Coordinates of C-alpha atoms in Angstrom, one line a residue:
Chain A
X1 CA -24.9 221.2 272.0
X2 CA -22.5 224.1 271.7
X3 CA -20.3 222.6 270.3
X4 CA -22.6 221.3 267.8
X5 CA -23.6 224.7 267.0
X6 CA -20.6 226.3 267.1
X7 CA -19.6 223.3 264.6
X8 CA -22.3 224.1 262.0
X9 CA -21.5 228.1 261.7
X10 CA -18.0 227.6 260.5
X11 CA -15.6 230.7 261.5
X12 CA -18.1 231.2 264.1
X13 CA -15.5 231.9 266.7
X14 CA -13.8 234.3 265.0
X15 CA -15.9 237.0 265.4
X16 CA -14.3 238.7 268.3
X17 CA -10.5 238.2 266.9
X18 CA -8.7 241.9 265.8
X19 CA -5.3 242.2 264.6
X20 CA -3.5 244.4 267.3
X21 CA -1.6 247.7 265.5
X22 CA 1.6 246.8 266.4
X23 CA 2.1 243.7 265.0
X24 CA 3.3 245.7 261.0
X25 CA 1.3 243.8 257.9
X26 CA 3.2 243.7 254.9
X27 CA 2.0 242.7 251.8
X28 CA 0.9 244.1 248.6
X29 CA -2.4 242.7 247.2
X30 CA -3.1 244.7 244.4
X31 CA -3.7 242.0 241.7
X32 CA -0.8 242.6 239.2
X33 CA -2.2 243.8 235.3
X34 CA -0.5 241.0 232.8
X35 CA 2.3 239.0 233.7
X36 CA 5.6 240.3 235.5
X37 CA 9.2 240.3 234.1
X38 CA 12.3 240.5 235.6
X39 CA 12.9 243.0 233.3
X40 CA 10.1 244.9 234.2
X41 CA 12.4 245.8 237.9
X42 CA 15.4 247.0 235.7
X43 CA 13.3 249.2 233.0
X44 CA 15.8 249.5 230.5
X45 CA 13.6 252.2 228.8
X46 CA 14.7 255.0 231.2
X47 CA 18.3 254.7 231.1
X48 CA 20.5 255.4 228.5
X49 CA 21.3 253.2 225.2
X50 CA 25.5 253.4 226.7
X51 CA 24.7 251.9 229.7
X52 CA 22.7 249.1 228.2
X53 CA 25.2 248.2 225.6
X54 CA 28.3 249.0 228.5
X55 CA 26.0 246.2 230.6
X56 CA 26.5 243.6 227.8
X57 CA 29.4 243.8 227.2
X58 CA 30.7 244.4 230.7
X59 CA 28.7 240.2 231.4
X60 CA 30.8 239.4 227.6
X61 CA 34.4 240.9 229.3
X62 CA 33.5 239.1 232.4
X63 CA 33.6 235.5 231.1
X64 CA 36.5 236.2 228.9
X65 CA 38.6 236.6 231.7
X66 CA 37.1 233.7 233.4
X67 CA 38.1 231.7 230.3
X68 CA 41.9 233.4 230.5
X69 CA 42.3 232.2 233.8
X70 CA 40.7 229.1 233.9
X71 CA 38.8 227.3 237.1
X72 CA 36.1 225.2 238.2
X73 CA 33.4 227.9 238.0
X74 CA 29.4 228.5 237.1
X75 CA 30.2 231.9 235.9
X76 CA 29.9 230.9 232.7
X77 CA 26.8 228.5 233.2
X78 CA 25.2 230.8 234.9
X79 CA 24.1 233.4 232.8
X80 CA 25.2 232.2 229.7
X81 CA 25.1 233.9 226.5
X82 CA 25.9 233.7 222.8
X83 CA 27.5 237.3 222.0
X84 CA 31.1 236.4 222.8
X85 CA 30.7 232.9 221.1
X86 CA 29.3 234.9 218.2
X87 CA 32.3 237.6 218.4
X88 CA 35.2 235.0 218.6
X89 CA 33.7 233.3 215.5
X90 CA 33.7 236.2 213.0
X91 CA 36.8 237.4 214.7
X92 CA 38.4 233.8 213.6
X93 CA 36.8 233.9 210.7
X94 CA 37.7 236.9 209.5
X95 CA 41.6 236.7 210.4
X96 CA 41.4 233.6 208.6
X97 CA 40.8 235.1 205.3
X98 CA 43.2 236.9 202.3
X99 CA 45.3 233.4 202.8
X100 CA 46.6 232.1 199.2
X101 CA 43.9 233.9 197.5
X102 CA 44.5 232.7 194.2
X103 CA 41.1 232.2 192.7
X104 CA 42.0 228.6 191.2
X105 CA 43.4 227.0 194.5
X106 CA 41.2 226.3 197.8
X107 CA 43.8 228.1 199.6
X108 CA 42.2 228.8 202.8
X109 CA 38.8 228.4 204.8
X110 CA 36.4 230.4 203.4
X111 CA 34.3 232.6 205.5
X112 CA 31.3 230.4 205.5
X113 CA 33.2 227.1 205.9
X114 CA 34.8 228.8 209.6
X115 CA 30.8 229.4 210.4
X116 CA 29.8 226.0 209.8
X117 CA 32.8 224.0 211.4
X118 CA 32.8 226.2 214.9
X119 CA 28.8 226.5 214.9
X120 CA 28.3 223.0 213.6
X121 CA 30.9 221.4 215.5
X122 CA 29.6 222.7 218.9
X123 CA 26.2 221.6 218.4
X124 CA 27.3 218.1 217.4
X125 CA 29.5 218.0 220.9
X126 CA 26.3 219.6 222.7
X127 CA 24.2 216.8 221.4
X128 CA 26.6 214.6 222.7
X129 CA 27.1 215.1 225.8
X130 CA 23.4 215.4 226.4
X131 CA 22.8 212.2 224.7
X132 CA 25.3 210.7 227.2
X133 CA 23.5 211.6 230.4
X134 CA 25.2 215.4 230.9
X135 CA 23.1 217.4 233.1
X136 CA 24.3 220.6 231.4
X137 CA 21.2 222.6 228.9
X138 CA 22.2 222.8 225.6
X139 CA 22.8 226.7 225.2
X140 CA 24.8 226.7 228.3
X141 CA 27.0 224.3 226.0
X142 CA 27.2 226.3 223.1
X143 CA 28.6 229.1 225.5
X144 CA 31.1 227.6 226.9
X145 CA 32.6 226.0 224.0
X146 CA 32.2 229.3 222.2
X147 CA 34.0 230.8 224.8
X148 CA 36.9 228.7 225.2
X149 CA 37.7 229.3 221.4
X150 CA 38.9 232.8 222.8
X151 CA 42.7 231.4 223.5
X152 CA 42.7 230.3 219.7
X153 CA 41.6 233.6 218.4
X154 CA 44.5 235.3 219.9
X155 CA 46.5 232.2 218.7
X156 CA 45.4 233.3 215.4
X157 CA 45.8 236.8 215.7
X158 CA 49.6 236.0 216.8
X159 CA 49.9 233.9 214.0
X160 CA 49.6 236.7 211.3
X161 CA 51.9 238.9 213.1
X162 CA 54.7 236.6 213.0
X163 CA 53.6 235.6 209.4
X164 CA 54.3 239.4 208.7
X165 CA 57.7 238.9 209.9
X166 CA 58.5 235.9 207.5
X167 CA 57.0 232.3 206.6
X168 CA 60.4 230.3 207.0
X169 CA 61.2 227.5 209.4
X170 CA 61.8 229.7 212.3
X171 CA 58.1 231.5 212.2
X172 CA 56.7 227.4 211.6
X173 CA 58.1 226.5 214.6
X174 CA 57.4 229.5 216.8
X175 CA 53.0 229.1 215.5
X176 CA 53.4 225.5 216.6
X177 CA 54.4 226.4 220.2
X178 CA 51.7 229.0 219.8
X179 CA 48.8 227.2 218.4
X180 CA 49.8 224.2 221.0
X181 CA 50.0 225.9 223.6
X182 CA 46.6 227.9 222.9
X183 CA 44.9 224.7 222.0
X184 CA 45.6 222.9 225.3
X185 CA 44.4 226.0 227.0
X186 CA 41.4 225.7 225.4
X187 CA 40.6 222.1 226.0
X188 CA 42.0 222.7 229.7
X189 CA 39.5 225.5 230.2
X190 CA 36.2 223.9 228.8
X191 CA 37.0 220.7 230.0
X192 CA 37.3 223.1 233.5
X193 CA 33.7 224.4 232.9
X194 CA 32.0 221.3 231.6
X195 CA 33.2 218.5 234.4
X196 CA 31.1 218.8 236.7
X197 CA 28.1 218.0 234.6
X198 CA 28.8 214.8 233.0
X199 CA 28.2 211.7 234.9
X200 CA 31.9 210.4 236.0
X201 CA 32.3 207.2 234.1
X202 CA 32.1 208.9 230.3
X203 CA 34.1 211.7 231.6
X204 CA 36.5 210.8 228.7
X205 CA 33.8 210.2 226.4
X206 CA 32.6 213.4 226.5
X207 CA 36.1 215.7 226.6
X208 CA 37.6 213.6 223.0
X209 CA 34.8 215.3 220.9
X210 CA 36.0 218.9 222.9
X211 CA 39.7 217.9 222.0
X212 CA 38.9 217.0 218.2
X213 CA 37.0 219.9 217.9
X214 CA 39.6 222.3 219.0
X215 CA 42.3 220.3 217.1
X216 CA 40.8 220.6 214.0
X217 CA 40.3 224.7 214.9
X218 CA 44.1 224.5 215.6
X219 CA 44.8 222.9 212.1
X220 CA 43.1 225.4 210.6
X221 CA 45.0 227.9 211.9
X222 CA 48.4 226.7 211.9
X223 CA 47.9 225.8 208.1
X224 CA 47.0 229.4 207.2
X225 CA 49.5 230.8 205.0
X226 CA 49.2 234.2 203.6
X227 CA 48.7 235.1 200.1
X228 CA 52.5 236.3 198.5
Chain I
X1 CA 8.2 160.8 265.8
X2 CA 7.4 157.1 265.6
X3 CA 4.3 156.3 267.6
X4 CA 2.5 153.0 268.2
X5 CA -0.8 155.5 267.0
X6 CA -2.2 154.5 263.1
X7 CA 0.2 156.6 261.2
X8 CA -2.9 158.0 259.7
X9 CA -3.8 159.9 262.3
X10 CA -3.3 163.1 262.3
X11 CA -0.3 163.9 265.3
X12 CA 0.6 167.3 266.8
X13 CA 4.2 167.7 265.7
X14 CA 6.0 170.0 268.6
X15 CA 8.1 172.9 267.1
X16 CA 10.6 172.4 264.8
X17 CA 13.1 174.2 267.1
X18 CA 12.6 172.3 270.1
X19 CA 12.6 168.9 267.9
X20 CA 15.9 169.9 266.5
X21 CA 17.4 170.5 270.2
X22 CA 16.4 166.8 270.5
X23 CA 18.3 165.5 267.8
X24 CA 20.9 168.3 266.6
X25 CA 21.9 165.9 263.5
X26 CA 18.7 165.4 262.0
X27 CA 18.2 166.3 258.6
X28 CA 16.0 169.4 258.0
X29 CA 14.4 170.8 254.7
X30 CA 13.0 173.9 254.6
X31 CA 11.2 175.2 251.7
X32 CA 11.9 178.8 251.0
X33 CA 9.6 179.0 247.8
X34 CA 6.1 180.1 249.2
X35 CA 5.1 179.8 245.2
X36 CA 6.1 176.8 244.4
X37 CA 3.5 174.5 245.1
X38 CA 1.2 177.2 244.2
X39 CA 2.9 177.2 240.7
X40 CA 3.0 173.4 240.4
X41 CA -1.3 173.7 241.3
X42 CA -1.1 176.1 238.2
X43 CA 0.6 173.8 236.0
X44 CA -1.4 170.6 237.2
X45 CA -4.1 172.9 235.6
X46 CA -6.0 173.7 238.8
X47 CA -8.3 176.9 238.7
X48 CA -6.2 179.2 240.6
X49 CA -8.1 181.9 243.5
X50 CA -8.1 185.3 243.1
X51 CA -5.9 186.4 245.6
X52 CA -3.3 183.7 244.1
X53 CA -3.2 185.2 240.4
X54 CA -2.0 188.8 241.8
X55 CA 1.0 187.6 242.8
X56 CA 1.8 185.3 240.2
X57 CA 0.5 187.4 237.4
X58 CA 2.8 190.1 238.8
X59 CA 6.0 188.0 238.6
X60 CA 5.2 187.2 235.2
X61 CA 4.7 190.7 234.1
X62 CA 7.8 191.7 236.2
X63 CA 9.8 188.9 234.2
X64 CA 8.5 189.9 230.9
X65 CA 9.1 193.8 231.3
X66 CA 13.0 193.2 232.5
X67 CA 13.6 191.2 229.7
X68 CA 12.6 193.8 226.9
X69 CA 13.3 197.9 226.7
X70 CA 10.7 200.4 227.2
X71 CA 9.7 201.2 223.6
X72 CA 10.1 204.9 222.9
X73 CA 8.9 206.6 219.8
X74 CA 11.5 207.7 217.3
X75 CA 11.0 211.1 217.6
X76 CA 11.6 211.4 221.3
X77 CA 15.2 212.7 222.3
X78 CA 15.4 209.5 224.8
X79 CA 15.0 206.9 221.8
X80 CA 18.5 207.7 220.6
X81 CA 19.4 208.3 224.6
X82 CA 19.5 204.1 224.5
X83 CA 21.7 204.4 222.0
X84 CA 24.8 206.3 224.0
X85 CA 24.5 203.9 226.6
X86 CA 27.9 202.9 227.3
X87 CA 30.8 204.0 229.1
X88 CA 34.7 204.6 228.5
X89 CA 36.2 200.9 229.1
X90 CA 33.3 199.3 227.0
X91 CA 34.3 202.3 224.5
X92 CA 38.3 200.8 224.9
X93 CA 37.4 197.1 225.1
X94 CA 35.2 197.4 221.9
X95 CA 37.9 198.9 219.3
X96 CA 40.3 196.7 221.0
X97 CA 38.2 193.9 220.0
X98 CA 37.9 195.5 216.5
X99 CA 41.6 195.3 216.1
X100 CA 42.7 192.0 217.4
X101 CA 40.7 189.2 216.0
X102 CA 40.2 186.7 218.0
X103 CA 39.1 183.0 216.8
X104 CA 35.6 182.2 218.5
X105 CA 35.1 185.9 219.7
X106 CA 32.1 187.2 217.6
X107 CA 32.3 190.9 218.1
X108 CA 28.7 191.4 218.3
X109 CA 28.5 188.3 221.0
X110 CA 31.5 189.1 223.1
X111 CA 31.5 193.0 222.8
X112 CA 28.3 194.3 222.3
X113 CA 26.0 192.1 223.7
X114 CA 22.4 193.1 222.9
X115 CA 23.7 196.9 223.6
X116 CA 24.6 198.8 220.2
X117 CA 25.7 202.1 220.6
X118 CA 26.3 204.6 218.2
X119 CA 28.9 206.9 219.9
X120 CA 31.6 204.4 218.9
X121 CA 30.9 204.8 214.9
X122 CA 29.4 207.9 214.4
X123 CA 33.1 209.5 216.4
X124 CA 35.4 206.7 214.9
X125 CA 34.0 207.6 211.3
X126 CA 34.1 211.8 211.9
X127 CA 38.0 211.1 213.4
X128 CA 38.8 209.1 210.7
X129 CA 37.9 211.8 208.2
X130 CA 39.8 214.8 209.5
X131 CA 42.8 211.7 210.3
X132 CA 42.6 211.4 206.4
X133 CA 42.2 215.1 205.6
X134 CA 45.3 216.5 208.0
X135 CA 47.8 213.1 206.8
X136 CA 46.9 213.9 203.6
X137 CA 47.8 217.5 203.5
X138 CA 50.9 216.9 205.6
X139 CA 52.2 214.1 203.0
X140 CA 51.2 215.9 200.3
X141 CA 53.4 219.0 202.3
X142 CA 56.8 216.4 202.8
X143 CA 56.2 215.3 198.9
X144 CA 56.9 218.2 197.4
X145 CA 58.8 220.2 199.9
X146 CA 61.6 221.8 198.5
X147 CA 60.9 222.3 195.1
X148 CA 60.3 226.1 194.5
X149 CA 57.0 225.8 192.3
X150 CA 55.1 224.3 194.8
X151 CA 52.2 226.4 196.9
X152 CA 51.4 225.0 200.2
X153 CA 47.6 224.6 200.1
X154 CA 45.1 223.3 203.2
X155 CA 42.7 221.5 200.7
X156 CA 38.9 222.0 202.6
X157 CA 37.5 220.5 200.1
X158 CA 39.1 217.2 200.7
X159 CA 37.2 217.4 204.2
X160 CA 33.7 217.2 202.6
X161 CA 35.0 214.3 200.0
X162 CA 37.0 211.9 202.9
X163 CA 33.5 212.9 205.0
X164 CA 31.1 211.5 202.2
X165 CA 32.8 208.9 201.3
X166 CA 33.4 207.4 204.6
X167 CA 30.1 207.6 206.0
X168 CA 28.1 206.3 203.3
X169 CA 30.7 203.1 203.8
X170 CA 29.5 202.6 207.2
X171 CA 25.9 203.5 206.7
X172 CA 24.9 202.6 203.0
X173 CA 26.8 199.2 203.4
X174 CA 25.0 197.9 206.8
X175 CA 22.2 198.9 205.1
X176 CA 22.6 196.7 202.4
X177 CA 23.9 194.0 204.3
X178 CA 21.4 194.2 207.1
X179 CA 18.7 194.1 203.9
X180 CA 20.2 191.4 202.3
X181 CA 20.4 189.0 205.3
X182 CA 16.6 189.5 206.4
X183 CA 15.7 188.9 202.7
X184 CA 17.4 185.7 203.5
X185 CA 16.3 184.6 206.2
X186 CA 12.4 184.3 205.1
X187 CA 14.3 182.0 202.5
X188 CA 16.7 180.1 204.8
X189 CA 16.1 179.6 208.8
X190 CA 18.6 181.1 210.7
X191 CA 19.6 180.9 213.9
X192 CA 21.4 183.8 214.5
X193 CA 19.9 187.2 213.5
X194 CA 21.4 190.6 213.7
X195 CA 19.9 194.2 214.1
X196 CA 20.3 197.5 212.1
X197 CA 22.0 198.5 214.5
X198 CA 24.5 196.0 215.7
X199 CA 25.6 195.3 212.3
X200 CA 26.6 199.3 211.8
X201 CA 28.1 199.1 215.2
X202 CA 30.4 196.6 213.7
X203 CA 31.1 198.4 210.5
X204 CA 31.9 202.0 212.2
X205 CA 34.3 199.7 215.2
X206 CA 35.8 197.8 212.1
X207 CA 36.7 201.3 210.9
X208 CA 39.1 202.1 214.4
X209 CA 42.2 200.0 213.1
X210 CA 42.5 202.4 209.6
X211 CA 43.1 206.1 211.9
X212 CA 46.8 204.4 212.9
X213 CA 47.3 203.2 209.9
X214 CA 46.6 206.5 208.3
X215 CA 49.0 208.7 209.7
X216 CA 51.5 205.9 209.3
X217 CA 50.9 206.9 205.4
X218 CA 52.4 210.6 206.4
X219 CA 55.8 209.2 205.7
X220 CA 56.2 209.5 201.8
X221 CA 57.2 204.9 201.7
X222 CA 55.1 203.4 199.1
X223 CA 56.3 199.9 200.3
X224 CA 55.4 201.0 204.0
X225 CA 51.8 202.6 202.6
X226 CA 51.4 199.1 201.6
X227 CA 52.2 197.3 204.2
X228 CA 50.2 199.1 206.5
X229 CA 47.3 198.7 204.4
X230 CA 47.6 195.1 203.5
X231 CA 47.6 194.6 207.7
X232 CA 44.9 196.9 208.5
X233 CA 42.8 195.0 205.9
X234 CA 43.6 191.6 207.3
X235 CA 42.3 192.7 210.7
X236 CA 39.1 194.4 209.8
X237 CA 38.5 192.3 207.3
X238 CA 38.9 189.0 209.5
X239 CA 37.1 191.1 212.6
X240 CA 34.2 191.5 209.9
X241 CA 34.2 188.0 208.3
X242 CA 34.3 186.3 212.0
X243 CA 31.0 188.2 213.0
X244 CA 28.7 187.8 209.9
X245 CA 30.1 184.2 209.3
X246 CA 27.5 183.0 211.9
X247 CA 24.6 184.4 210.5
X248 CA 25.3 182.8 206.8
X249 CA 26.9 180.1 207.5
X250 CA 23.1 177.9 207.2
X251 CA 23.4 179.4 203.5
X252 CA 23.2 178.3 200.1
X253 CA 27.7 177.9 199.6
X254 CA 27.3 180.4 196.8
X255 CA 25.0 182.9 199.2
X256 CA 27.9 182.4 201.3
X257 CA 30.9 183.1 199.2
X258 CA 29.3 186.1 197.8
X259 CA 28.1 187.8 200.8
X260 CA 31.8 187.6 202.3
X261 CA 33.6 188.4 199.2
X262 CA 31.5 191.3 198.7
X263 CA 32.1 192.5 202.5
X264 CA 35.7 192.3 201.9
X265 CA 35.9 193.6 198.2
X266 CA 33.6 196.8 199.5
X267 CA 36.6 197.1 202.3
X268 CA 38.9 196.8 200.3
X269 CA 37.5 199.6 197.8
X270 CA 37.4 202.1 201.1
X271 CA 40.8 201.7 202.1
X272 CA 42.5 201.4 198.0
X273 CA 40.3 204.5 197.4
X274 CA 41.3 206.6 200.0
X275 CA 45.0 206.1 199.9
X276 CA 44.9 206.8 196.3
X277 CA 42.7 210.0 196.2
X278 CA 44.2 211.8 199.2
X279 CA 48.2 210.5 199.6
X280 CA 49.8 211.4 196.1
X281 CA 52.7 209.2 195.0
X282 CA 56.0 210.7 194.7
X283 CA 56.9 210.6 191.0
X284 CA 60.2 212.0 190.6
X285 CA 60.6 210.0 187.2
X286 CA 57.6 212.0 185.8
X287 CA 59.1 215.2 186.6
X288 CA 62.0 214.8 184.9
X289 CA 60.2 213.6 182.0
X290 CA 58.5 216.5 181.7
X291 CA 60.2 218.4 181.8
X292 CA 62.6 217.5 179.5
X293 CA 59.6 217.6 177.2
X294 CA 59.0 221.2 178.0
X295 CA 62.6 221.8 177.2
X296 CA 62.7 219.8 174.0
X297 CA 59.1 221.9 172.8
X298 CA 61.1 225.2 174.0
X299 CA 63.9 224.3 171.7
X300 CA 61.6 223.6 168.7
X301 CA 59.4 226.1 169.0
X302 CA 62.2 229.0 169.6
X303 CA 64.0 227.5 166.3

C-alpha cells in the first residue's frame, strides 16, 4: 500500500534530500543570448590590429617551415588555410613575368594563365583524390598543395638571379639542378602530408596527378627566359 | 532396414548416427538445401505459405540487388564516385592491354569488365597534352639551336590547342560512335552492346601508347617521327578495331567497313595532326633559299 502510494506521487521521496555545503557545484546556467563562437573567447576587438595580423601570419610562417622540412605531420591539416597558398601564387606569378616581352611572341606565362594552372590544377587533383576514396576535405587539399609550391617559388626566385648573371649553358645547367631538385622537394613534401589519407591501394593513383602538377610548374619555370 | 513388416508401414528408423556405426560403409546422402524442395513445390506451381515466401522472396530480392548498382542521381558527388573505382594494377594492366594487342582479348571483355572508369582517360588525355606541349617546345628548341636569329619561346598557347584538340577526340568521337551503334542496333540485333562509358574508356586507354611515342619525336629524325607513328597507329588502331569488331560484326558488310575505316581514319587524323602542328620539320633547304632570295632582292634593289 505504501509502496503503491509512494509509486503514484512520483519524486515523493525526495522531499527530505539537501545537498550538503561541502560538496562545491559548479556550473553556469544562465541561458546563453544567441549562439556562441570560438571567437567570441579570443575577442579580437580589444586587442590591437598588429597582433591580429602578427597572429596570421605567425600560423602562415608556421607551415612554411613545416613544408621546408618535411614530415609526416597534421600541422598543416589541421588548421589549414588559404593565405600562404594565395601568397606563393602571386609571388610565382609575378616573378614569372617581364620574360621575352615582345608584344608579338607568347613569350612567357601571363599573369592570369599562372592563376588558372596553380588554382585550377589543385582543384582538379582535390577532386581526385576525393573521387578515389581519400578521407582528406577538400580545402585541407588546396592547402597543402598550395603550400608545397613554396620550394618552387624560391626555385624561381633563384632562377632570375642566376639569369642576371648570364643565360649560357653554364646558368641552363645550374636552373635544371635547381628546378629538379626543388621539384622533388615538393612532390616529396605533399606526398609527406597527403599519405595518410588515401586508401593504400591507389596510393600511386593519387600522387602521379601531384607529380604532373608540379612538373608542369617546374617547366614553367625552367623555360622562363628573360626579355634581352 | 529390411523387415518381413508391409513395406508400407510406416517403421521407426533409429538415428542416422547409430545406423552408420552399424554399417560404416553405407552410402549416406544428406541434403544440405532446406529450399530445395520448397523451391521445386514453387515451381510444380503449388500455392506457397506465408512464412515460406519470406524467405524465398528475400533470396530473390538479395540476387537481383547484387547483380545491379545502386542507382544514384547524376548530380550526387557519389555517381561519378563509381566511376574511380579502380586501383593501381588494374590502372597498369589496362594501358598494358591498350598497347599490346592481343588476338581474342577484347579490351572491354578482358580489361574492363562491366567496370569503366574514367581516371584512366580523363589523366591519359591531360598527360598527353602537356607530353605534346613540352616535346614540342624542346624540338622546336634542338631545331633551331644555333642559329643566332632565333628567340627561344615557351608557346602557352599551344597548351590550350594540343588540350582541345585531344579531348574532343576522345569525347566527341565515343560520342559519335556510341550514337551510331545504338542507332544500329534498333536496325540490326546485336548481341554484344557497349555503354557510353566503356566505349570512351577504350578511346582515352587507346590514347596511352602515343605519350612514348611523343617524346620519341623530341629527336629532330623525320624517318624515326615516322616510324614511331606508323607503330603507335598499328597498336591503337588494332587495340580499337579488335574491341568494336564484335559489336558490328552482325552488320550490313558496308556498315561494317565504314564504321572501322572511319575509327581508324579519325585516329589517324589525331596523330598526322598533331605531329604536324606542334613538331616543325627541319628545312635547311628552305633557308638557304631564302635567303638567297633576300640577297638577290638586296642586290636589285640597292642597284
Amino acid at each position: 500500500m505504501a509502496a503503491a502510494e509512494d509509486a503514484s506521487r512520483p519524486f515523493a521521496g525526495l522531499s527530505d534530500v539537501s545537498i550538503s555545503e561541502d560538496i562545491p557545484v559548479e556550473g553556469d546556467i544562465s541561458v546563453p543570448v544567441g549562439s556562441t563562437r570560438r571567437d567570441d573567447e579570443f575577442s579580437t576587438l580589444d586587442e590591437p590590429v598588429k597582433e591580429t595580423i602578427l597572429r596570421d601570419l605567425r600560423a602562415v610562417g608556421n607551415k612554411f617551415v613545416h613544408v621546408l622540412y618535411p614530415k609526416r605531420s597534421t600541422a598543416l591539416l589541421r588548421d589549414w588555410d588559404l593565405w600562404g597558398p594565395l601568397l606563393l601564387c602571386v609571388t610565382l606569378a609575378l616573378l614569372l613575368q617581364g620574360g621575352a616581352a615582345d608584344s608579338d611572341d607568347q613569350g612567357g606565362p601571363q599573369f592570369a594563365e599562372v592563376f588558372v594552372i596553380v588554382w585550377f590544377g589543385s582543384i582538379i587533383i582535390t577532386l581526385n583524390s576525393k573521387l578515389l576514396g581519400g578521407t582528406i576535405s577538400f580545402f585541407q587539399s588546396l592547402c597543402v598543395l598550395g603550400y608545397c609550391i613554396m620550394p618552387l617559388t624560391a626555385a624561381m626566385a633563384v632562377c632570375r638571379i642566376v639569369l642576371v648573371g648570364g643565360s649560357g649553358k653554364v646558368s641552363f645547367a645550374v636552373r635544371l639542378a635547381v628546378v629538379t631538385v626543388s621539384f622533388g622537394w615538393s612532390t616529396f613534401a605533399s606526398t609527406a602530408f597527403l599519405a595518410d589519407s588515401q586508401p593504400p591501394n591507389r596510393k600511386a593513383l593519387v600522387v602521379y596527378p601531384v607529380f604532373l602538377f608540379y612538373f608542369v610548374i617546374g617547366w614553367m619555370i625552367l623555360t622562363f627566359s628573360p626579355s634581352q | 532396414m529390411a523387415s518381413t513388416n508391409d513395406p508400407f508401414q510406416f517403421q521407426e528408423f533409429e538415428e542416422a548416427g547409430n545406423l552408420l556405426e552399424a554399417n560404416k560403409d553405407a552410402v549416406t546422402i544428406s541434403i544440405e538445401d532446406d529450399f530445395k524442395p520448397e523451391k521445386q513445390r514453387k515451381a510444380a506451381g503449388f500455392a506457397p505459405d506465408g512464412e515460406d515466401e519470406d524467405p524465398l522472396a528475400g533470396d530473390d530480392k538479395t540476387e537481383l540487388l547484387s547483380g545491379q548498382k545502386k542507382s544514384v542521381p547524376f548530380w550526387t558527388f557519389e555517381y561519378y564516385q563509381k566511376f574511380f573505382d579502380i586501383e593501381t594494377h588494374h590502372v597498369k594492366e589496362r594501358i598494358i592491354g591498350s598497347m599490346v594487342p592481343w588476338p581474342g582479348k577484347n579490351f572491354i571483355h578482358v580489361y574492363l569488365r562491366r567496370n569503366p572508369d574514367l581516371y584512366g582517360p580523363f589523366w591519359i588525355c591531360t598527360t598527353l597534352v602537356f607530353a605534346i606541349a613540352i616535346s614540342g617546345n624542346i624540338s622546336n628548341f634542338l631545331v633551331h639551336l644555333g642559329k643566332p636569329n632565333y628567340k627561344y619561346t615557351p608557346e602557352f598557347r599551344k597548351v590550350t590547342i594540343a588540350a582541345t584538340a585531344i579531348f574532343s577526340y576522345a569525347w566527341f568521337v565515343p560520342l559519335a560512335l556510341w550514337g551510331f551503334l545504338l542507332w544500329r542496333n534498333n536496325k540490326v540485333m546485336n548481341l554484344v552492346s557497349y555503354s557510353f562509358m566503356e566505349i570512351v574508356c577504350v578511346y582515352g586507354y587507346s590514347l596511352s601508347i602515343y605519350i612514348p611515342a611523343v617524346f620519341l619525336w623530341i629527336l629532330p629524325y623525320e624517318w624515326l617521327r615516322w616510324c614511331s607513328i606508323v607503330l603507335a597507329l598499328c597498336l591503337s588502331g588494332t587495340v580499337l578495331v579488335m574491341t568494336f569488331w564484335p559489336a558490328v560484326r552482325d552488320d550490313h558488310p558496308k556498315v561494317i567497313v565504314a564504321i572501322m575505316s572511319a575509327i581508324v581514319v579519325l585516329n589517324v587524323l589525331l596523330a598526322v595532326g598533331c605531329k604536324a602542328y606542334f613538331f616543325s620539320k627541319p628545312e635547311p633547304a628552305l633557308q638557304v633559299e631564302n635567303s638567297a632570295i633576300t640577297a638577290a632582292i638586296k642586290a636589285t634593289a640597292s642597284t
